[in-house]
CSV table of C-alpha atoms in Angstrom, one decimal:
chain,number,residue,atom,x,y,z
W,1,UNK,CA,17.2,3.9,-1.2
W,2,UNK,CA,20.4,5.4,-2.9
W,3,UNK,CA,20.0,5.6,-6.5
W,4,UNK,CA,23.6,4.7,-7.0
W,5,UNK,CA,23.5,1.9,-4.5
W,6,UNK,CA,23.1,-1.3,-7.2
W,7,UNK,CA,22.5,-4.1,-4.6
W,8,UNK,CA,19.4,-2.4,-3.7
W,9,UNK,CA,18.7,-1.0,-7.1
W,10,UNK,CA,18.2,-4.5,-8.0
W,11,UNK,CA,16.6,-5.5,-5.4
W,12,UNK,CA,13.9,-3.8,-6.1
W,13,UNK,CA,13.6,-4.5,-9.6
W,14,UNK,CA,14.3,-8.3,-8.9
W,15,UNK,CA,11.6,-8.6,-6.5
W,16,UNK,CA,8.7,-7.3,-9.0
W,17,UNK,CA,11.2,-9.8,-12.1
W,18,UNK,CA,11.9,-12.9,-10.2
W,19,UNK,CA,9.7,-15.5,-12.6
W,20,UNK,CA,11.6,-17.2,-15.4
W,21,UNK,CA,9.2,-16.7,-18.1
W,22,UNK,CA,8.5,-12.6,-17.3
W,23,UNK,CA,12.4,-12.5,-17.2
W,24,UNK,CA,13.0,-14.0,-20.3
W,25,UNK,CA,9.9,-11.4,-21.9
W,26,UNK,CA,11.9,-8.9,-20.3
W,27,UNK,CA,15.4,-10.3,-21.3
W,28,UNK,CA,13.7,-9.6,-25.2
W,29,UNK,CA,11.2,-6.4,-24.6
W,30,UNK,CA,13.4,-4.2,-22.6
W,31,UNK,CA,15.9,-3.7,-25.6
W,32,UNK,CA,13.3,-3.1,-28.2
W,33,UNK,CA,11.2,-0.5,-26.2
W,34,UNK,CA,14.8,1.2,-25.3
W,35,UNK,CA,15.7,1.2,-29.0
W,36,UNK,CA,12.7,2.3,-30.3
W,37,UNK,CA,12.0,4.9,-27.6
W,38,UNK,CA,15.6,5.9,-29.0
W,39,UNK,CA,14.3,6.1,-32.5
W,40,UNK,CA,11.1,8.7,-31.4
W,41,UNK,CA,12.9,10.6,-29.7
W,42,UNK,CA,15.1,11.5,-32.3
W,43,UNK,CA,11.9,13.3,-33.8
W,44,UNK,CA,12.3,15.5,-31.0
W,45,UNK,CA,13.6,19.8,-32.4
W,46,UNK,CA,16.8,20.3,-32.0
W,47,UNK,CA,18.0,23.4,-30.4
W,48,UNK,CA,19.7,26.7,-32.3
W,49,UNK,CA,22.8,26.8,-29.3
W,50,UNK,CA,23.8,23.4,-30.3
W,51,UNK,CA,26.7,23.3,-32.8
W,52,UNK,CA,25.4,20.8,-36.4
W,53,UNK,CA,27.3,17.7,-35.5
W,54,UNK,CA,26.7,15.2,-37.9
W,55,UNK,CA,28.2,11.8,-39.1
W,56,UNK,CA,27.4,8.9,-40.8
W,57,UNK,CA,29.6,5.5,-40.2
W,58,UNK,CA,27.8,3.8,-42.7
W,59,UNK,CA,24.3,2.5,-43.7
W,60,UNK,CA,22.8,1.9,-40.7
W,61,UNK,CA,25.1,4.0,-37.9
W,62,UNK,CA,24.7,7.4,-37.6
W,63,UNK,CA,25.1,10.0,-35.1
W,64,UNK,CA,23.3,13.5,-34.5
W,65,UNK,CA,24.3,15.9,-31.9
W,66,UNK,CA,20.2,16.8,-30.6
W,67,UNK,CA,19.2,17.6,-26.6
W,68,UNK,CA,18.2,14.1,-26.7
W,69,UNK,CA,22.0,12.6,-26.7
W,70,UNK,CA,22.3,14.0,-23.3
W,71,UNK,CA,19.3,11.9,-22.2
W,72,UNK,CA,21.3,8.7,-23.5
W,73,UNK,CA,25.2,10.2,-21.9
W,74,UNK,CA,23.2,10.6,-18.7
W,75,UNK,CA,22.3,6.8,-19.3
W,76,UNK,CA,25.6,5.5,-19.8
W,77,UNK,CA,27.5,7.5,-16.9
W,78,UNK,CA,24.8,6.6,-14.5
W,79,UNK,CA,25.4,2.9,-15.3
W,80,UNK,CA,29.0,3.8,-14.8
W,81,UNK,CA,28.7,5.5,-11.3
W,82,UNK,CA,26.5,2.0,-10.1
W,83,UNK,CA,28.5,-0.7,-11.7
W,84,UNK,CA,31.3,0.5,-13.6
W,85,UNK,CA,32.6,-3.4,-15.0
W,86,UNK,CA,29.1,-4.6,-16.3
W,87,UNK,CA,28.5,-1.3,-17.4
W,88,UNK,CA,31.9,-1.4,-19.7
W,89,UNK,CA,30.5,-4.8,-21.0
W,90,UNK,CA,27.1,-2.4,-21.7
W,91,UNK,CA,29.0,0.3,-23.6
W,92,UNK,CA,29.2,-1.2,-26.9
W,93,UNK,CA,25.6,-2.2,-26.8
W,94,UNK,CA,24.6,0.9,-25.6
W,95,UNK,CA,26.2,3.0,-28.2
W,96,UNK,CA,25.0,0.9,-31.3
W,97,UNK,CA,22.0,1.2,-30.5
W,98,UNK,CA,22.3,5.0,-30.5
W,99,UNK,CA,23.6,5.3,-33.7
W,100,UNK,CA,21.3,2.6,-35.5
W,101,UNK,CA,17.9,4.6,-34.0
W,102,UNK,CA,19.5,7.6,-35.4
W,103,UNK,CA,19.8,6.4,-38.6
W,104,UNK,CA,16.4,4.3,-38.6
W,105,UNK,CA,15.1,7.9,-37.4
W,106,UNK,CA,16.5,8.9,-40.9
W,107,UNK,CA,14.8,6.5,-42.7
W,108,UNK,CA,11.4,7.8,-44.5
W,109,UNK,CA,8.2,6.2,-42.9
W,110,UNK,CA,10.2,4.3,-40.0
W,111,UNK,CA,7.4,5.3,-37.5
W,112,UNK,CA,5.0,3.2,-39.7
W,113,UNK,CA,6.5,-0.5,-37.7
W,114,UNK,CA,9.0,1.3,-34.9
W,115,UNK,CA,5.5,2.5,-32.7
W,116,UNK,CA,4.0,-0.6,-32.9
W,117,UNK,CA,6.8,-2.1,-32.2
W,118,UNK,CA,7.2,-0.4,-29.3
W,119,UNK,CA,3.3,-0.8,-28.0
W,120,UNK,CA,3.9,-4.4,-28.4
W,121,UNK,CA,6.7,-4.9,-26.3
W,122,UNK,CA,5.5,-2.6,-23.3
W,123,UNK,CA,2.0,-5.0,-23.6
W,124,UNK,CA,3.8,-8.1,-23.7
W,125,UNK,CA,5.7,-7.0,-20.8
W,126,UNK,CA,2.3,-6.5,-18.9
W,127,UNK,CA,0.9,-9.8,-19.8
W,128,UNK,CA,4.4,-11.0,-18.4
W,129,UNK,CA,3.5,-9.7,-14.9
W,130,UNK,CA,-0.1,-10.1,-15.3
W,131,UNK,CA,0.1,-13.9,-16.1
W,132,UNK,CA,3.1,-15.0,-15.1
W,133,UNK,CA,4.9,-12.6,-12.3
W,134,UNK,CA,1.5,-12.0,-10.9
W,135,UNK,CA,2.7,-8.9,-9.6
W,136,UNK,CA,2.1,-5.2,-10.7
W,137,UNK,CA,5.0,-3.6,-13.0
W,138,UNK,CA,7.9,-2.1,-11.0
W,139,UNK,CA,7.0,1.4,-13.1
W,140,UNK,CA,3.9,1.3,-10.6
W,141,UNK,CA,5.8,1.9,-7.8
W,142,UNK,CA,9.6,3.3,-9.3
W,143,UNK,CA,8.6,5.0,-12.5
W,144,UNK,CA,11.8,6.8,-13.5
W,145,UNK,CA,14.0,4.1,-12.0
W,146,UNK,CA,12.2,1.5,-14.1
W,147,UNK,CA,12.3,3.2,-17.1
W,148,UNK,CA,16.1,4.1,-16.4
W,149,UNK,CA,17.2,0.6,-14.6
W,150,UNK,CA,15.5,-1.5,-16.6
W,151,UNK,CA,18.3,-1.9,-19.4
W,152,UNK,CA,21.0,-2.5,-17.6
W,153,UNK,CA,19.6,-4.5,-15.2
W,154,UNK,CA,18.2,-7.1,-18.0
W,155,UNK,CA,22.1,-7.1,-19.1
W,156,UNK,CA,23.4,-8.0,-15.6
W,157,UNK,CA,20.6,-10.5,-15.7
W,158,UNK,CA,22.3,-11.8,-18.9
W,159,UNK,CA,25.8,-11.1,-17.3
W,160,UNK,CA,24.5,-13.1,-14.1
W,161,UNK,CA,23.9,-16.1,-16.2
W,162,UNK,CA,27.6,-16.2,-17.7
W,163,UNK,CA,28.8,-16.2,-14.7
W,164,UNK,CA,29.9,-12.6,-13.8
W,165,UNK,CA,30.5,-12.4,-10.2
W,166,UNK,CA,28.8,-14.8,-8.1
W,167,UNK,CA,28.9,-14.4,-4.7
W,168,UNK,CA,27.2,-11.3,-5.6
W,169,UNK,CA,24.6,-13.0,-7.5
W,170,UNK,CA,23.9,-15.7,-4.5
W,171,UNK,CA,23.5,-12.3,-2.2
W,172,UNK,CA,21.0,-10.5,-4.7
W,173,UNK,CA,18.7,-13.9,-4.7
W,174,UNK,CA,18.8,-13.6,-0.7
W,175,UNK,CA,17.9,-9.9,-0.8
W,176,UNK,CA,15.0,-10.5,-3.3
W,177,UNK,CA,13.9,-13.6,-1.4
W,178,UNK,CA,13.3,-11.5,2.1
W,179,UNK,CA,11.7,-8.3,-0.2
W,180,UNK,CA,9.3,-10.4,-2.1
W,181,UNK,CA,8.4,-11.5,1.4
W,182,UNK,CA,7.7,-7.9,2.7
W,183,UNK,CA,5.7,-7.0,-0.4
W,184,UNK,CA,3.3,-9.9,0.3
W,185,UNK,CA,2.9,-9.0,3.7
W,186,UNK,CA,2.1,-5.7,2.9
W,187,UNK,CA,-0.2,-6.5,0.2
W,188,UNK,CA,-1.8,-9.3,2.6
W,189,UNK,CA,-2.2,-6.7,5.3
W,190,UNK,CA,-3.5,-4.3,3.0
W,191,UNK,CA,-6.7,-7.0,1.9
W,192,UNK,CA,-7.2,-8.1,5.4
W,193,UNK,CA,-7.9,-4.4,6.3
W,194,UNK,CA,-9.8,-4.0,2.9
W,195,UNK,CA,-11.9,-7.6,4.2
W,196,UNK,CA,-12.8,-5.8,7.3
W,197,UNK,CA,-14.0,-2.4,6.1
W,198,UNK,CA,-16.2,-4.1,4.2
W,199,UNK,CA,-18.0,-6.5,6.9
């Protein structure tokens, strides 16, 4: 699978996120364990070659030139390279979430509510697949591209309800139809085999 190529990208992801209620928990979890996964890392050293670059906007923006901003360019132009329109609709998103985790970072016993926070959104997302999806996590299968993809494919999601392009939309649905199928197949031959061993 090309890791550039969004139509299967999404795929994937679609086919482990296709129940209404786990999209929705994921529609409101993904963002928070994003942004506060932005806030700990900025508790990360920085490093002596990189030049003190520093600025505040105002009370709650901030930016701070660490190894970690690369992590979050690398983000961005990734999301560019795969769908360079949504991802222009992402940008602003994106970046204020940067500069508000830098600043919460800043902010003198933020760790106290941003790691539960963040616990409690990966759990709710587990009970999402658990209960509702039925389905193990995509991170089970496509760790990094979970962890990477997930973002901007919960803001296509969004996009995809405001109607941003589809025909493309209407294909997607098709592709996750026939992929759901295959994984049930697999996980059906899989039991079968597991049913047999055992008699």
């Amino acid at each position: 699978m090309s890791s550039l190529d969004v139509r299967k990208q999404l795929t994937f992801y679609g086919a482990y996120h296709n129940n209404p209620t786990n999209i929705m928990i994921h529609v409101t979890c993904v963002p928070i364990i994003l942004w506060t996964y932005m806030i700990m890392l900025q508790y990360t050293p920085t490093v002596p070659f990189l030049p003190a670059l520093q600025y505040k906007f105002n009370d709650y923006m901030e930016f701070e030139l660490k190894p970690v901003s690369f992590i979050w360019l690398f983000y961005i132009v990734y999301y560019y390279l795969m769908e360079p329109v949504a991802a222009f609709f992402y940008t602003p998103q994106f970046v204020v979430s940067v500069l508000t985790a830098v600043s919460v970072a800043h902010t003198p016993g933020s760790l106290h509510w941003v790691v539960p926070l963040h616990v409690g959104a990966w759990i709710a997302q587990f009970i999402g697949h658990g209960v509702a999806e039925k389905r193990s996590p995509a991170l089970l299968d496509n760790l990094v591209g979970a962890l990477v993809l997930a973002p901007f494919f919960v803001h296509l999601e969004c996009l995809f309800k405001l109607g941003y392009r589809p025909e493309f939309q209407k294909a997607l649905k098709s592709d996750i139809g026939v992929e759901i199928a295959r994984i049930k197949k697999i996980e059906g031959d899989k039991k079968r085999a597991s049913q047999k061993k055992e008699l």
